Short mmCIF file of C-alpha atoms in Angstrom, two decimals:
data_model
loop_
_atom_site.label_atom_id
_atom_site.label_comp_id
_atom_site.label_asym_id
_atom_site.label_seq_id
_atom_site.Cartn_x
_atom_site.Cartn_y
_atom_site.Cartn_z
CA LYS A 17 14.66 -20.33 -36.48
CA LYS A 18 12.45 -18.28 -34.15
CA TYR A 19 11.91 -18.88 -30.43
CA GLU A 20 8.99 -17.87 -28.28
CA ILE A 21 10.22 -16.93 -24.82
CA TYR A 22 7.88 -16.87 -21.85
CA VAL A 23 8.85 -15.10 -18.65
CA ASP A 24 7.08 -16.60 -15.64
CA ASN A 25 9.26 -15.18 -12.88
CA ILE A 26 11.35 -12.04 -12.53
CA ILE A 27 14.19 -11.50 -10.06
CA SER A 28 14.96 -7.79 -9.72
CA TYR A 29 16.89 -5.34 -7.54
CA ASN A 30 19.82 -7.77 -7.44
CA GLY A 31 17.65 -10.46 -5.88
CA ALA A 32 15.78 -8.32 -3.36
CA LEU A 33 12.44 -8.76 -5.15
CA GLU A 34 10.97 -11.82 -6.86
CA VAL A 35 7.63 -11.70 -8.63
CA GLU A 36 5.47 -14.13 -10.58
CA THR A 37 4.48 -12.38 -13.80
CA LYS A 38 1.08 -13.92 -14.58
CA ASN A 39 -0.66 -12.10 -11.75
CA TYR A 40 2.31 -9.93 -10.77
CA SER A 41 2.23 -11.52 -7.34
CA MET A 42 5.19 -11.12 -5.00
CA ILE A 43 7.12 -14.30 -4.17
CA ASP A 44 9.82 -12.79 -1.97
CA LYS A 45 10.88 -9.31 -0.84
CA ARG A 46 13.91 -8.45 1.31
CA THR A 47 14.38 -4.84 2.33
CA ILE A 48 16.92 -2.60 4.04
CA ASN A 49 15.35 -1.58 7.32
CA CYS A 50 14.36 2.01 8.02
CA GLU A 51 17.15 2.91 10.46
CA ILE A 52 19.95 1.64 8.22
CA SER A 53 18.39 3.31 5.16
CA LYS A 54 18.26 6.62 7.03
CA SER A 55 21.83 6.27 8.27
CA VAL A 56 23.18 5.59 4.76
CA ILE A 57 21.29 8.58 3.36
CA GLN A 58 22.71 10.88 6.05
CA LEU A 59 26.23 9.59 5.52
CA ALA A 60 26.01 10.01 1.74
CA ARG A 61 24.88 13.61 2.26
CA ASP A 62 28.10 14.22 4.20
CA TYR A 63 30.08 12.99 1.20
CA ASP A 64 27.91 15.00 -1.22
CA ILE A 65 26.93 11.81 -3.02
CA VAL A 66 23.52 11.27 -4.55
CA VAL A 67 21.45 8.44 -3.07
CA GLN A 68 18.90 6.68 -5.28
CA VAL A 69 16.23 5.02 -3.14
CA TYR A 70 14.27 2.13 -4.63
CA ILE A 71 10.76 1.51 -3.32
CA ASP A 72 8.47 -0.84 -5.24
CA ASP A 73 8.81 0.14 -8.92
CA LEU A 74 10.04 3.70 -8.38
CA VAL A 75 13.41 5.38 -7.90
CA TYR A 76 13.68 8.51 -5.76
CA VAL A 77 16.44 11.13 -5.38
CA GLU A 78 16.82 14.48 -3.62
CA LYS A 79 18.61 16.09 -6.55
CA ILE A 80 19.24 15.34 -10.21
CA ASN A 81 22.84 15.95 -11.26
CA SER A 82 24.99 14.74 -14.16
CA TYR A 83 25.46 11.30 -12.55
CA VAL A 84 21.72 10.79 -12.22
CA GLU A 85 21.14 12.04 -15.76
CA GLU A 86 23.68 9.49 -17.03
CA TYR A 87 21.92 6.75 -15.03
CA MET A 88 18.57 7.68 -16.59
CA ARG A 89 20.11 7.67 -20.07
CA ILE A 90 21.92 4.32 -19.70
CA ASP A 91 19.22 2.44 -17.79
CA GLY A 92 16.21 4.09 -19.36
CA VAL A 93 14.73 4.79 -15.93
CA ILE A 94 12.94 7.96 -14.87
CA VAL A 95 13.66 9.01 -11.29
CA LYS A 96 11.38 11.02 -9.05
CA LYS A 97 12.74 14.00 -7.14
CA VAL A 98 11.60 14.44 -3.53
CA ASP A 99 12.55 16.92 -0.83
CA ASP A 100 13.58 14.46 1.89
CA LEU A 101 14.63 10.83 1.38
CA VAL A 102 14.80 10.24 5.13
CA LYS A 103 11.11 11.06 5.43
CA LEU A 104 10.40 8.83 2.42
CA VAL A 105 12.02 5.73 3.94
CA GLU A 106 10.30 6.43 7.26
CA GLU A 107 6.95 6.46 5.49
CA ASN A 108 7.75 3.21 3.66
CA ASN A 109 9.50 1.43 6.53
CA GLY A 110 12.79 1.09 4.67
CA SER A 111 13.86 0.53 1.07
CA ILE A 112 14.39 -2.34 -1.35
CA LYS A 113 17.74 -1.05 -2.57
CA LEU A 114 20.01 1.98 -2.21
CA LEU A 115 22.30 3.06 -5.02
CA LEU A 116 25.00 5.63 -4.28
CA ASN A 117 25.82 7.40 -7.52
CA GLY A 118 28.89 9.57 -7.82
CA ASP A 119 32.66 9.87 -8.08
CA TYR A 120 34.33 6.47 -7.78
CA ASN A 121 37.08 7.62 -5.42
CA LYS A 122 34.54 9.10 -2.99
CA LEU A 123 32.42 5.97 -3.23
CA ALA A 124 35.40 3.72 -2.48
CA ILE A 125 36.10 5.66 0.73
CA LEU A 126 32.42 5.67 1.70
CA LYS A 127 32.20 1.92 1.02
CA LYS A 128 34.95 1.25 3.57
CA GLU A 129 33.12 3.35 6.16
CA LEU A 130 29.84 1.56 5.49
CA GLU A 131 31.53 -1.84 5.69
CA GLY A 132 32.83 -0.91 9.12
CA LYS A 133 29.28 -0.25 10.28
CA TYR A 134 27.05 -2.60 8.34
CA SER A 135 29.06 -5.47 6.88
CA ASP A 136 26.84 -7.94 8.76
CA GLN A 137 23.61 -6.32 7.53
CA LEU A 138 24.27 -5.06 4.01
CA ASP A 139 25.71 -6.55 0.83
CA MET A 140 27.71 -3.82 -0.95
CA PHE A 141 29.15 -3.92 -4.45
CA PHE A 142 29.99 -1.84 -7.50
CA SER A 143 27.66 -2.67 -10.38
CA TYR A 144 29.17 0.09 -12.54
CA LYS A 145 32.12 2.46 -12.24
CA ASN A 146 30.10 5.01 -10.27
CA TYR A 147 27.28 2.84 -8.87
CA LEU A 148 27.73 1.53 -5.33
CA GLU A 149 24.71 -0.64 -4.60
CA LEU A 150 23.46 -1.69 -1.17
CA VAL A 151 20.95 -4.44 -0.49
CA ASN A 152 19.89 -6.62 2.43
CA ILE A 153 22.68 -9.03 3.43
CA GLU A 154 20.34 -11.95 2.66
CA THR A 155 20.02 -10.69 -0.89
CA ASN A 156 22.04 -11.36 -4.00
CA LYS A 157 21.25 -12.84 -7.38
CA GLY A 158 22.66 -16.23 -6.44
CA LEU A 159 20.53 -16.56 -3.30
CA ALA A 160 17.43 -15.43 -5.20
CA LEU A 161 18.17 -17.91 -7.98
CA THR A 162 18.56 -20.68 -5.40
CA ARG A 163 15.18 -19.86 -3.85
CA LEU A 164 13.55 -19.73 -7.28
CA THR A 165 14.92 -23.08 -8.47
CA LYS A 166 13.74 -24.73 -5.27
CA SER A 167 10.25 -23.28 -5.65
CA LEU A 168 10.11 -24.48 -9.28
CA GLY A 169 11.52 -27.90 -8.43
CA ILE A 170 14.43 -27.74 -10.85
CA SER A 171 18.13 -28.40 -10.42
CA MET A 172 20.71 -25.62 -10.56
CA ASP A 173 22.42 -27.76 -13.21
CA GLU A 174 19.52 -26.85 -15.52
CA VAL A 175 20.06 -23.09 -15.10
CA ILE A 176 21.90 -20.68 -17.39
CA ALA A 177 22.92 -17.41 -15.75
CA VAL A 178 24.25 -14.50 -17.78
CA GLY A 179 25.92 -11.40 -16.41
CA ASP A 180 28.54 -8.73 -16.93
CA ASN A 181 29.54 -7.26 -13.57
CA GLN A 182 30.34 -7.95 -9.91
CA ASN A 183 26.69 -8.05 -8.86
CA ASP A 184 26.30 -11.07 -11.17
CA ARG A 185 29.14 -13.08 -9.61
CA SER A 186 27.02 -15.17 -7.24
CA MET A 187 24.60 -16.43 -9.89
CA ILE A 188 27.35 -17.06 -12.47
CA GLU A 189 29.17 -19.20 -9.90
CA LEU A 190 26.06 -21.16 -8.89
CA ALA A 191 24.39 -21.81 -12.24
CA GLY A 192 24.99 -24.99 -14.18
CA LEU A 193 26.18 -22.77 -17.02
CA GLY A 194 27.52 -19.38 -15.96
CA CYS A 195 28.04 -17.00 -18.88
CA LEU A 196 29.94 -13.72 -19.02
CA MET A 197 29.41 -11.03 -21.63
CA ALA A 198 32.36 -10.29 -23.92
CA ASN A 199 32.52 -6.78 -22.50
CA GLY A 200 31.96 -7.94 -18.93
CA ASN A 201 34.10 -7.32 -15.86
CA LYS A 202 37.42 -9.10 -16.38
CA GLU A 203 37.51 -10.18 -12.73
CA LEU A 204 34.70 -12.64 -13.55
CA VAL A 205 36.54 -14.41 -16.37
CA GLU A 206 37.95 -17.08 -14.04
CA ILE A 207 34.52 -18.16 -12.79
CA ALA A 208 32.65 -18.11 -16.11
CA ASP A 209 31.91 -21.35 -17.96
CA TYR A 210 31.41 -19.49 -21.22
CA ILE A 211 32.35 -16.03 -22.47
CA THR A 212 30.29 -14.69 -25.36
CA GLU A 213 31.80 -13.53 -28.62
CA SER A 214 29.25 -10.69 -28.84
CA ASP A 215 28.71 -8.05 -26.18
CA ASN A 216 25.47 -7.09 -24.43
CA ASP A 217 24.72 -4.46 -27.07
CA ASN A 218 25.03 -6.94 -29.93
CA ASP A 219 22.80 -9.96 -29.31
CA ALA A 220 24.96 -11.85 -26.83
CA ILE A 221 21.85 -13.38 -25.25
CA ALA A 222 20.76 -14.65 -28.66
CA GLU A 223 24.21 -16.16 -29.08
CA ILE A 224 23.80 -18.12 -25.84
CA ILE A 225 20.27 -19.26 -26.72
CA TYR A 226 21.33 -20.54 -30.13
CA LYS A 227 24.44 -22.24 -28.77
CA PHE A 228 23.05 -23.95 -25.67
CA ILE A 229 19.27 -24.28 -25.94
#
């Protein structure tokens, strides 16, 4: 049996950006302000950690090292190298998302320092072993999903959310059916309603569609 799937709305950047696909019109956008963006960039420089700055549909870095090359390979994203990220965020009045990409032990120390400064303004989480992501405190996938369901006039009980890592926790908890990939973060097992038999490289989404829709 074949299904036709239509995508009317996209939530991206861990909930920081929501767009309607028909006209690619923006529904909601929540950014990290300019001063905080600049401060994080400066602090990451002190730790010799690469910062990936997300503005609209582009990703910017000051240097491309092995961590960035791995990111491009895994995520299939091309990044743009610029001379000065501080100048970039000044010109764009902030950023949608910051991703600190580097050694996990360094990132864990930096995360504690950032939490001491910005825990009331930034949501911080590891989305991968060497990805520390920062977004506006009013942003996560669960909050974005809540706003979307309200705008569409549907109940959260009608929603299926599928994820594999800590940045998916909020939407897995909130959705009527929260699903975790077989190869997902084990810390999410206790909150998942269903754990797939296949992983995200082997048609796990298809498994969920066939089983529940």
